[in-house]
Amino acid sequence: AQKITQTQPGMFVQEKEAVTLDCTYDTSDPSYGLFWYKQPSSGEMIFLIYQGSYDQQNATEGRYSLNFQKARKSANLVISASQLGDSAMYFCAMREPFQGAQKLVFGQGTRLTINP
Amino acid sequence: GAGVSQSPSNKVTEKGKDVELRCDPISGHTALYWYRQSLGQGLEFLIYFQGNSAPDKSGLPSDRFSAERTGGSVSTLTIQRTQQEDSAVYLCASSPYRVLSDTGELFFGEGSRLTVL
């Protein structure tokens, strides 16, 4: 069963607009963590933001915020005031317990293109 | 260097040959992951090591794939009798955390690009 679903293969947004990248997840465990990573064309994986399942508030990191809706099992990434440098692949990931530790699985990604 | 180191960065091999890919994680990181990323695709989980626990091998696509981690540090991913569909970037990541209260950010290497002719 797919654990992480990103339904938007590609998105095109005008510079300076806000953009929301969708992510839904599936787990029966009450303890889990959610991540977003950015992968520019250079190929490196850049950690953006983290949300724990017990966190009461939505995570924020600069222009990035995570819209965490636990009952709907969604963890959408919101990028405010988009910039040309935001053009990249974005991956949602979930960490769930495995043998007392943590295992992290990724979604298929969304390719975001920021137009000038 | 302080980051995750992978070697080789590029490997071209002929179909049927065996290949070994190496990952040197950040010192002290207890968790180590291998992922595979085909061109334009997402990250496919392969295997996960956590300390001295038995690894999670549930993502290995076939018995041609194996991995080991020696001394809780360096890991080697071995692909036997390579096939053209094995062509991909193989990413290694490590993490210092093991409990949910920690952020558990993964630190990725730059990957090993494997091309099977």
PDB file of C-alpha atoms in Angstrom:
ATOM      1  CA  ALA A   1       0.000   0.000   0.000  1.00  0.00           C
ATOM      2  CA  GLN A   2       1.213   3.489  -0.846  1.00  0.00           C
ATOM      3  CA  LYS A   3       2.312   5.202   2.318  1.00  0.00           C
ATOM      4  CA  ILE A   4       2.883   8.667   0.919  1.00  0.00           C
ATOM      5  CA  THR A   5       0.875  10.145  -1.948  1.00  0.00           C
ATOM      6  CA  GLN A   6       1.751  13.278  -3.852  1.00  0.00           C
ATOM      7  CA  THR A   7      -0.967  13.814  -6.435  1.00  0.00           C
ATOM      8  CA  GLN A   8       0.621  16.709  -8.322  1.00  0.00           C
ATOM      9  CA  PRO A   9       3.347  15.500 -10.708  1.00  0.00           C
ATOM     10  CA  GLY A  10       4.028  19.070 -11.781  1.00  0.00           C
ATOM     11  CA  MET A  11       3.033  22.608 -10.864  1.00  0.00           C
ATOM     12  CA  PHE A  12       3.639  25.963 -12.515  1.00  0.00           C
ATOM     13  CA  VAL A  13       3.442  29.128 -10.437  1.00  0.00           C
ATOM     14  CA  GLN A  14       4.177  32.786 -11.053  1.00  0.00           C
ATOM     15  CA  GLU A  15       7.031  34.312  -9.102  1.00  0.00           C
ATOM     16  CA  LYS A  16       5.986  35.902  -5.789  1.00  0.00           C
ATOM     17  CA  GLU A  17       2.809  33.864  -5.563  1.00  0.00           C
ATOM     18  CA  ALA A  18       2.215  31.384  -2.750  1.00  0.00           C
ATOM     19  CA  VAL A  19       2.100  27.709  -3.659  1.00  0.00           C
ATOM     20  CA  THR A  20       0.739  24.652  -1.877  1.00  0.00           C
ATOM     21  CA  LEU A  21       2.157  21.201  -2.565  1.00  0.00           C
ATOM     22  CA  ASP A  22      -0.117  18.359  -1.533  1.00  0.00           C
ATOM     23  CA  CYS A  23       0.834  15.307   0.493  1.00  0.00           C
ATOM     24  CA  THR A  24      -1.337  12.649   2.067  1.00  0.00           C
ATOM     25  CA  TYR A  25      -0.082   9.743   4.111  1.00  0.00           C
ATOM     26  CA  ASP A  26      -1.267   6.447   5.456  1.00  0.00           C
ATOM     27  CA  THR A  27      -0.292   4.957   8.781  1.00  0.00           C
ATOM     28  CA  SER A  28      -2.009   3.224  11.663  1.00  0.00           C
ATOM     29  CA  ASP A  29       0.697   4.143  14.138  1.00  0.00           C
ATOM     30  CA  PRO A  30       0.016   7.177  16.365  1.00  0.00           C
ATOM     31  CA  SER A  31       3.713   8.090  16.434  1.00  0.00           C
ATOM     32  CA  TYR A  32       5.184   9.298  13.169  1.00  0.00           C
ATOM     33  CA  GLY A  33       7.020  12.205  11.607  1.00  0.00           C
ATOM     34  CA  LEU A  34       6.529  14.044   8.346  1.00  0.00           C
ATOM     35  CA  PHE A  35       9.237  15.717   6.265  1.00  0.00           C
ATOM     36  CA  TRP A  36       9.597  17.784   3.152  1.00  0.00           C
ATOM     37  CA  TYR A  37      12.757  17.735   1.057  1.00  0.00           C
ATOM     38  CA  LYS A  38      13.749  19.810  -1.962  1.00  0.00           C
ATOM     39  CA  GLN A  39      15.822  18.405  -4.806  1.00  0.00           C
ATOM     40  CA  PRO A  40      17.135  21.003  -7.277  1.00  0.00           C
ATOM     41  CA  SER A  41      18.421  20.001 -10.690  1.00  0.00           C
ATOM     42  CA  SER A  42      21.866  19.553  -9.128  1.00  0.00           C
ATOM     43  CA  GLY A  43      20.485  16.428  -7.442  1.00  0.00           C
ATOM     44  CA  GLU A  44      21.232  17.187  -3.806  1.00  0.00           C
ATOM     45  CA  MET A  45      18.503  16.552  -1.241  1.00  0.00           C
ATOM     46  CA  ILE A  46      17.786  19.556   0.957  1.00  0.00           C
ATOM     47  CA  PHE A  47      15.793  19.180   4.172  1.00  0.00           C
ATOM     48  CA  LEU A  48      13.091  21.861   4.453  1.00  0.00           C
ATOM     49  CA  ILE A  49      10.727  21.199   7.332  1.00  0.00           C
ATOM     50  CA  TYR A  50       9.565  18.597   9.848  1.00  0.00           C
ATOM     51  CA  GLN A  51       6.268  17.914  11.641  1.00  0.00           C
ATOM     52  CA  GLY A  52       5.847  15.400  14.450  1.00  0.00           C
ATOM     53  CA  SER A  53       2.528  13.635  14.856  1.00  0.00           C
ATOM     54  CA  TYR A  54       2.129  14.951  18.396  1.00  0.00           C
ATOM     55  CA  ASP A  55       3.084  18.540  17.573  1.00  0.00           C
ATOM     56  CA  GLN A  56       0.225  20.871  18.423  1.00  0.00           C
ATOM     57  CA  GLN A  57       1.200  23.624  16.034  1.00  0.00           C
ATOM     58  CA  ASN A  58       2.008  23.605  12.347  1.00  0.00           C
ATOM     59  CA  ALA A  59       5.721  23.714  11.644  1.00  0.00           C
ATOM     60  CA  THR A  60       7.208  26.814  10.026  1.00  0.00           C
ATOM     61  CA  GLU A  61      10.692  27.502   8.662  1.00  0.00           C
ATOM     62  CA  GLY A  62      11.086  30.888   7.023  1.00  0.00           C
ATOM     63  CA  ARG A  63       8.977  30.919   3.850  1.00  0.00           C
ATOM     64  CA  TYR A  64       8.014  27.280   4.365  1.00  0.00           C
ATOM     65  CA  SER A  65       5.095  26.129   6.465  1.00  0.00           C
ATOM     66  CA  LEU A  66       3.461  22.757   6.826  1.00  0.00           C
ATOM     67  CA  ASN A  67      -0.333  22.616   6.858  1.00  0.00           C
ATOM     68  CA  PHE A  68      -0.814  19.570   9.075  1.00  0.00           C
ATOM     69  CA  GLN A  69      -4.343  18.169   9.142  1.00  0.00           C
ATOM     70  CA  LYS A  70      -4.071  15.027  11.220  1.00  0.00           C
ATOM     71  CA  ALA A  71      -7.647  13.807  10.862  1.00  0.00           C
ATOM     72  CA  ARG A  72      -7.379  14.041   7.075  1.00  0.00           C
ATOM     73  CA  LYS A  73      -3.862  12.604   7.108  1.00  0.00           C
ATOM     74  CA  SER A  74      -2.518  15.438   5.044  1.00  0.00           C
ATOM     75  CA  ALA A  75       0.716  17.403   5.373  1.00  0.00           C
ATOM     76  CA  ASN A  76       0.776  20.013   2.651  1.00  0.00           C
ATOM     77  CA  LEU A  77       3.798  22.257   2.139  1.00  0.00           C
ATOM     78  CA  VAL A  78       3.098  25.947   1.681  1.00  0.00           C
ATOM     79  CA  ILE A  79       5.757  28.175   0.135  1.00  0.00           C
ATOM     80  CA  SER A  80       5.037  31.860   0.503  1.00  0.00           C
ATOM     81  CA  ALA A  81       6.292  34.504  -1.906  1.00  0.00           C
ATOM     82  CA  SER A  82       7.811  31.998  -4.326  1.00  0.00           C
ATOM     83  CA  GLN A  83      11.175  32.712  -5.924  1.00  0.00           C
ATOM     84  CA  LEU A  84      12.817  31.487  -9.114  1.00  0.00           C
ATOM     85  CA  GLY A  85      15.218  29.455  -6.981  1.00  0.00           C
ATOM     86  CA  ASP A  86      12.300  27.462  -5.623  1.00  0.00           C
ATOM     87  CA  SER A  87      12.052  25.605  -8.926  1.00  0.00           C
ATOM     88  CA  ALA A  88      12.876  21.999  -8.020  1.00  0.00           C
ATOM     89  CA  MET A  89      11.435  18.599  -7.184  1.00  0.00           C
ATOM     90  CA  TYR A  90       9.755  18.455  -3.791  1.00  0.00           C
ATOM     91  CA  PHE A  91       9.377  15.236  -1.854  1.00  0.00           C
ATOM     92  CA  CYS A  92       7.130  14.505   1.090  1.00  0.00           C
ATOM     93  CA  ALA A  93       8.309  11.744   3.409  1.00  0.00           C
ATOM     94  CA  MET A  94       7.020   9.915   6.450  1.00  0.00           C
ATOM     95  CA  ARG A  95       8.952   8.287   9.227  1.00  0.00           C
ATOM     96  CA  GLU A  96       7.231   5.515  11.088  1.00  0.00           C
ATOM     97  CA  PRO A  97       8.426   3.110  13.733  1.00  0.00           C
ATOM     98  CA  PHE A  98      10.284  -0.020  12.714  1.00  0.00           C
ATOM     99  CA  GLN A  99      11.838  -2.372  15.225  1.00  0.00           C
ATOM    100  CA  GLY A 100      11.939   0.319  17.867  1.00  0.00           C
ATOM    101  CA  ALA A 101      13.593   2.810  15.546  1.00  0.00           C
ATOM    102  CA  GLN A 102      12.447   4.790  12.556  1.00  0.00           C
ATOM    103  CA  LYS A 103      12.108   4.076   8.861  1.00  0.00           C
ATOM    104  CA  LEU A 104      11.558   6.877   6.354  1.00  0.00           C
ATOM    105  CA  VAL A 105       9.663   6.498   3.062  1.00  0.00           C
ATOM    106  CA  PHE A 106       9.205   9.096   0.321  1.00  0.00           C
ATOM    107  CA  GLY A 107       6.422  10.075  -2.038  1.00  0.00           C
ATOM    108  CA  GLN A 108       6.877  10.285  -5.804  1.00  0.00           C
ATOM    109  CA  GLY A 109       7.496  14.014  -5.735  1.00  0.00           C
ATOM    110  CA  THR A 110       6.102  17.182  -7.309  1.00  0.00           C
ATOM    111  CA  ARG A 111       8.085  19.158  -9.850  1.00  0.00           C
ATOM    112  CA  LEU A 112       7.592  22.857  -9.136  1.00  0.00           C
ATOM    113  CA  THR A 113       8.413  25.435 -11.768  1.00  0.00           C
ATOM    114  CA  ILE A 114       8.408  29.129 -10.887  1.00  0.00           C
ATOM    115  CA  ASN A 115       7.820  31.400 -13.852  1.00  0.00           C
ATOM    116  CA  PRO A 116       9.215  34.975 -13.908  1.00  0.00           C
TER     117      PRO A 116
ATOM    118  CA  GLY B   1      34.749  15.961   5.049  1.00  0.00           C
ATOM    119  CA  ALA B   2      31.809  16.215   7.432  1.00  0.00           C
ATOM    120  CA  GLY B   3      29.098  14.987   5.058  1.00  0.00           C
ATOM    121  CA  VAL B   4      27.944  11.608   3.801  1.00  0.00           C
ATOM    122  CA  SER B   5      30.431  10.330   1.271  1.00  0.00           C
ATOM    123  CA  GLN B   6      29.536   7.970  -1.568  1.00  0.00           C
ATOM    124  CA  SER B   7      31.753   6.279  -4.086  1.00  0.00           C
ATOM    125  CA  PRO B   8      32.007   5.940  -6.955  1.00  0.00           C
ATOM    126  CA  SER B   9      30.130   9.019  -8.084  1.00  0.00           C
ATOM    127  CA  ASN B  10      29.664   7.447 -11.508  1.00  0.00           C
ATOM    128  CA  LYS B  11      29.846   3.820 -12.565  1.00  0.00           C
ATOM    129  CA  VAL B  12      29.338   2.430 -16.029  1.00  0.00           C
ATOM    130  CA  THR B  13      29.198  -1.329 -16.269  1.00  0.00           C
ATOM    131  CA  GLU B  14      28.177  -4.046 -18.654  1.00  0.00           C
ATOM    132  CA  LYS B  15      25.068  -6.107 -18.199  1.00  0.00           C
ATOM    133  CA  GLY B  16      25.776  -9.162 -16.070  1.00  0.00           C
ATOM    134  CA  LYS B  17      28.655  -7.674 -14.114  1.00  0.00           C
ATOM    135  CA  ASP B  18      28.613  -7.185 -10.340  1.00  0.00           C
ATOM    136  CA  VAL B  19      28.967  -3.712  -8.821  1.00  0.00           C
ATOM    137  CA  GLU B  20      29.670  -2.416  -5.335  1.00  0.00           C
ATOM    138  CA  LEU B  21      28.609   1.007  -4.141  1.00  0.00           C
ATOM    139  CA  ARG B  22      30.058   2.436  -0.967  1.00  0.00           C
ATOM    140  CA  CYS B  23      28.617   4.802   1.610  1.00  0.00           C
ATOM    141  CA  ASP B  24      30.568   6.437   4.427  1.00  0.00           C
ATOM    142  CA  PRO B  25      28.040   8.063   6.779  1.00  0.00           C
ATOM    143  CA  ILE B  26      28.610  10.983   9.079  1.00  0.00           C
ATOM    144  CA  SER B  27      30.548   9.848  12.109  1.00  0.00           C
ATOM    145  CA  GLY B  28      28.284   8.901  14.997  1.00  0.00           C
ATOM    146  CA  HIS B  29      25.132   8.535  12.926  1.00  0.00           C
ATOM    147  CA  THR B  30      23.377   5.345  13.909  1.00  0.00           C
ATOM    148  CA  ALA B  31      20.845   5.153  11.085  1.00  0.00           C
ATOM    149  CA  LEU B  32      21.807   4.531   7.450  1.00  0.00           C
ATOM    150  CA  TYR B  33      19.495   4.317   4.455  1.00  0.00           C
ATOM    151  CA  TRP B  34      19.906   3.324   0.812  1.00  0.00           C
ATOM    152  CA  TYR B  35      17.485   4.664  -1.771  1.00  0.00           C
ATOM    153  CA  ARG B  36      17.284   4.317  -5.536  1.00  0.00           C
ATOM    154  CA  GLN B  37      16.156   7.131  -7.800  1.00  0.00           C
ATOM    155  CA  SER B  38      15.458   6.444 -11.440  1.00  0.00           C
ATOM    156  CA  LEU B  39      15.541   9.367 -13.870  1.00  0.00           C
ATOM    157  CA  GLY B  40      12.828  11.892 -12.990  1.00  0.00           C
ATOM    158  CA  GLN B  41      11.317   9.605 -10.401  1.00  0.00           C
ATOM    159  CA  GLY B  42      10.924   9.551  -6.633  1.00  0.00           C
ATOM    160  CA  LEU B  43      13.106   7.869  -4.069  1.00  0.00           C
ATOM    161  CA  GLU B  44      12.599   4.136  -3.808  1.00  0.00           C
ATOM    162  CA  PHE B  45      13.491   2.756  -0.386  1.00  0.00           C
ATOM    163  CA  LEU B  46      15.943  -0.139  -0.540  1.00  0.00           C
ATOM    164  CA  ILE B  47      17.329  -0.921   2.897  1.00  0.00           C
ATOM    165  CA  TYR B  48      17.669   0.644   6.345  1.00  0.00           C
ATOM    166  CA  PHE B  49      20.228  -0.018   9.064  1.00  0.00           C
ATOM    167  CA  GLN B  50      19.729   1.177  12.634  1.00  0.00           C
ATOM    168  CA  GLY B  51      22.546   0.552  15.081  1.00  0.00           C
ATOM    169  CA  ASN B  52      22.976  -3.132  15.822  1.00  0.00           C
ATOM    170  CA  SER B  53      19.396  -4.059  14.955  1.00  0.00           C
ATOM    171  CA  ALA B  54      18.610  -6.372  12.073  1.00  0.00           C
ATOM    172  CA  PRO B  55      18.283  -4.256   8.925  1.00  0.00           C
ATOM    173  CA  ASP B  56      14.995  -3.634   7.170  1.00  0.00           C
ATOM    174  CA  LYS B  57      15.563  -5.222   3.757  1.00  0.00           C
ATOM    175  CA  SER B  58      11.959  -4.947   2.635  1.00  0.00           C
ATOM    176  CA  GLY B  59      12.768  -2.580  -0.229  1.00  0.00           C
ATOM    177  CA  LEU B  60      15.397  -4.648  -1.997  1.00  0.00           C
ATOM    178  CA  PRO B  61      13.912  -5.374  -5.453  1.00  0.00           C
ATOM    179  CA  SER B  62      15.440  -8.803  -5.949  1.00  0.00           C
ATOM    180  CA  ASP B  63      17.943 -11.249  -4.479  1.00  0.00           C
ATOM    181  CA  ARG B  64      20.575  -9.731  -6.755  1.00  0.00           C
ATOM    182  CA  PHE B  65      20.692  -6.818  -4.333  1.00  0.00           C
ATOM    183  CA  SER B  66      22.363  -7.018  -0.954  1.00  0.00           C
ATOM    184  CA  ALA B  67      23.882  -4.613   1.524  1.00  0.00           C
ATOM    185  CA  GLU B  68      25.992  -4.773   4.601  1.00  0.00           C
ATOM    186  CA  ARG B  69      27.158  -2.318   7.176  1.00  0.00           C
ATOM    187  CA  THR B  70      30.429  -3.056   8.888  1.00  0.00           C
ATOM    188  CA  GLY B  71      31.166  -1.882  12.410  1.00  0.00           C
ATOM    189  CA  GLY B  72      28.060   0.263  12.417  1.00  0.00           C
ATOM    190  CA  SER B  73      29.680   2.671   9.998  1.00  0.00           C
ATOM    191  CA  VAL B  74      30.556   2.124   6.328  1.00  0.00           C
ATOM    192  CA  SER B  75      27.961   0.404   4.175  1.00  0.00           C
ATOM    193  CA  THR B  76      28.317  -1.384   0.839  1.00  0.00           C
ATOM    194  CA  LEU B  77      25.434  -1.992  -1.553  1.00  0.00           C
ATOM    195  CA  THR B  78      26.149  -4.868  -3.918  1.00  0.00           C
ATOM    196  CA  ILE B  79      24.256  -5.560  -7.122  1.00  0.00           C
ATOM    197  CA  GLN B  80      25.010  -8.887  -8.731  1.00  0.00           C
ATOM    198  CA  ARG B  81      24.493  -9.713 -12.410  1.00  0.00           C
ATOM    199  CA  THR B  82      23.437  -6.156 -13.202  1.00  0.00           C
ATOM    200  CA  GLN B  83      20.540  -5.522 -15.569  1.00  0.00           C
ATOM    201  CA  GLN B  84      19.752  -2.419 -17.592  1.00  0.00           C
ATOM    202  CA  GLU B  85      16.789  -1.645 -15.322  1.00  0.00           C
ATOM    203  CA  ASP B  86      19.257  -1.272 -12.443  1.00  0.00           C
ATOM    204  CA  SER B  87      20.467   1.983 -14.013  1.00  0.00           C
ATOM    205  CA  ALA B  88      19.682   4.755 -11.540  1.00  0.00           C
ATOM    206  CA  VAL B  89      21.185   7.054  -8.938  1.00  0.00           C
ATOM    207  CA  TYR B  90      21.742   5.240  -5.659  1.00  0.00           C
ATOM    208  CA  LEU B  91      21.474   7.594  -2.714  1.00  0.00           C
ATOM    209  CA  CYS B  92      22.758   6.945   0.770  1.00  0.00           C
ATOM    210  CA  ALA B  93      21.597   8.907   3.803  1.00  0.00           C
ATOM    211  CA  SER B  94      22.433   8.842   7.480  1.00  0.00           C
ATOM    212  CA  SER B  95      20.779  10.203  10.584  1.00  0.00           C
ATOM    213  CA  PRO B  96      21.894  10.603  14.179  1.00  0.00           C
ATOM    214  CA  TYR B  97      18.460  10.185  15.665  1.00  0.00           C
ATOM    215  CA  ARG B  98      16.389   7.194  16.612  1.00  0.00           C
ATOM    216  CA  VAL B  99      13.464   8.441  18.651  1.00  0.00           C
ATOM    217  CA  LEU B 100      10.408  10.249  17.415  1.00  0.00           C
ATOM    218  CA  SER B 101      11.021  13.249  19.641  1.00  0.00           C
ATOM    219  CA  ASP B 102      14.082  14.007  17.568  1.00  0.00           C
ATOM    220  CA  THR B 103      13.683  15.678  14.210  1.00  0.00           C
ATOM    221  CA  GLY B 104      15.593  12.880  12.577  1.00  0.00           C
ATOM    222  CA  GLU B 105      16.709  14.837   9.570  1.00  0.00           C
ATOM    223  CA  LEU B 106      18.414  12.655   6.992  1.00  0.00           C
ATOM    224  CA  PHE B 107      21.718  13.814   5.596  1.00  0.00           C
ATOM    225  CA  PHE B 108      22.144  12.648   2.022  1.00  0.00           C
ATOM    226  CA  GLY B 109      25.215  11.879   0.025  1.00  0.00           C
ATOM    227  CA  GLU B 110      25.568  13.072  -3.542  1.00  0.00           C
ATOM    228  CA  GLY B 111      24.698   9.662  -4.909  1.00  0.00           C
ATOM    229  CA  SER B 112      26.295   7.073  -7.137  1.00  0.00           C
ATOM    230  CA  ARG B 113      25.040   7.148 -10.706  1.00  0.00           C
ATOM    231  CA  LEU B 114      24.980   3.627 -12.133  1.00  0.00           C
ATOM    232  CA  THR B 115      24.650   3.021 -15.847  1.00  0.00           C
ATOM    233  CA  VAL B 116      24.281  -0.546 -17.064  1.00  0.00           C
ATOM    234  CA  LEU B 117      24.960  -0.962 -20.776  1.00  0.00           C
TER     235      LEU B 117
END
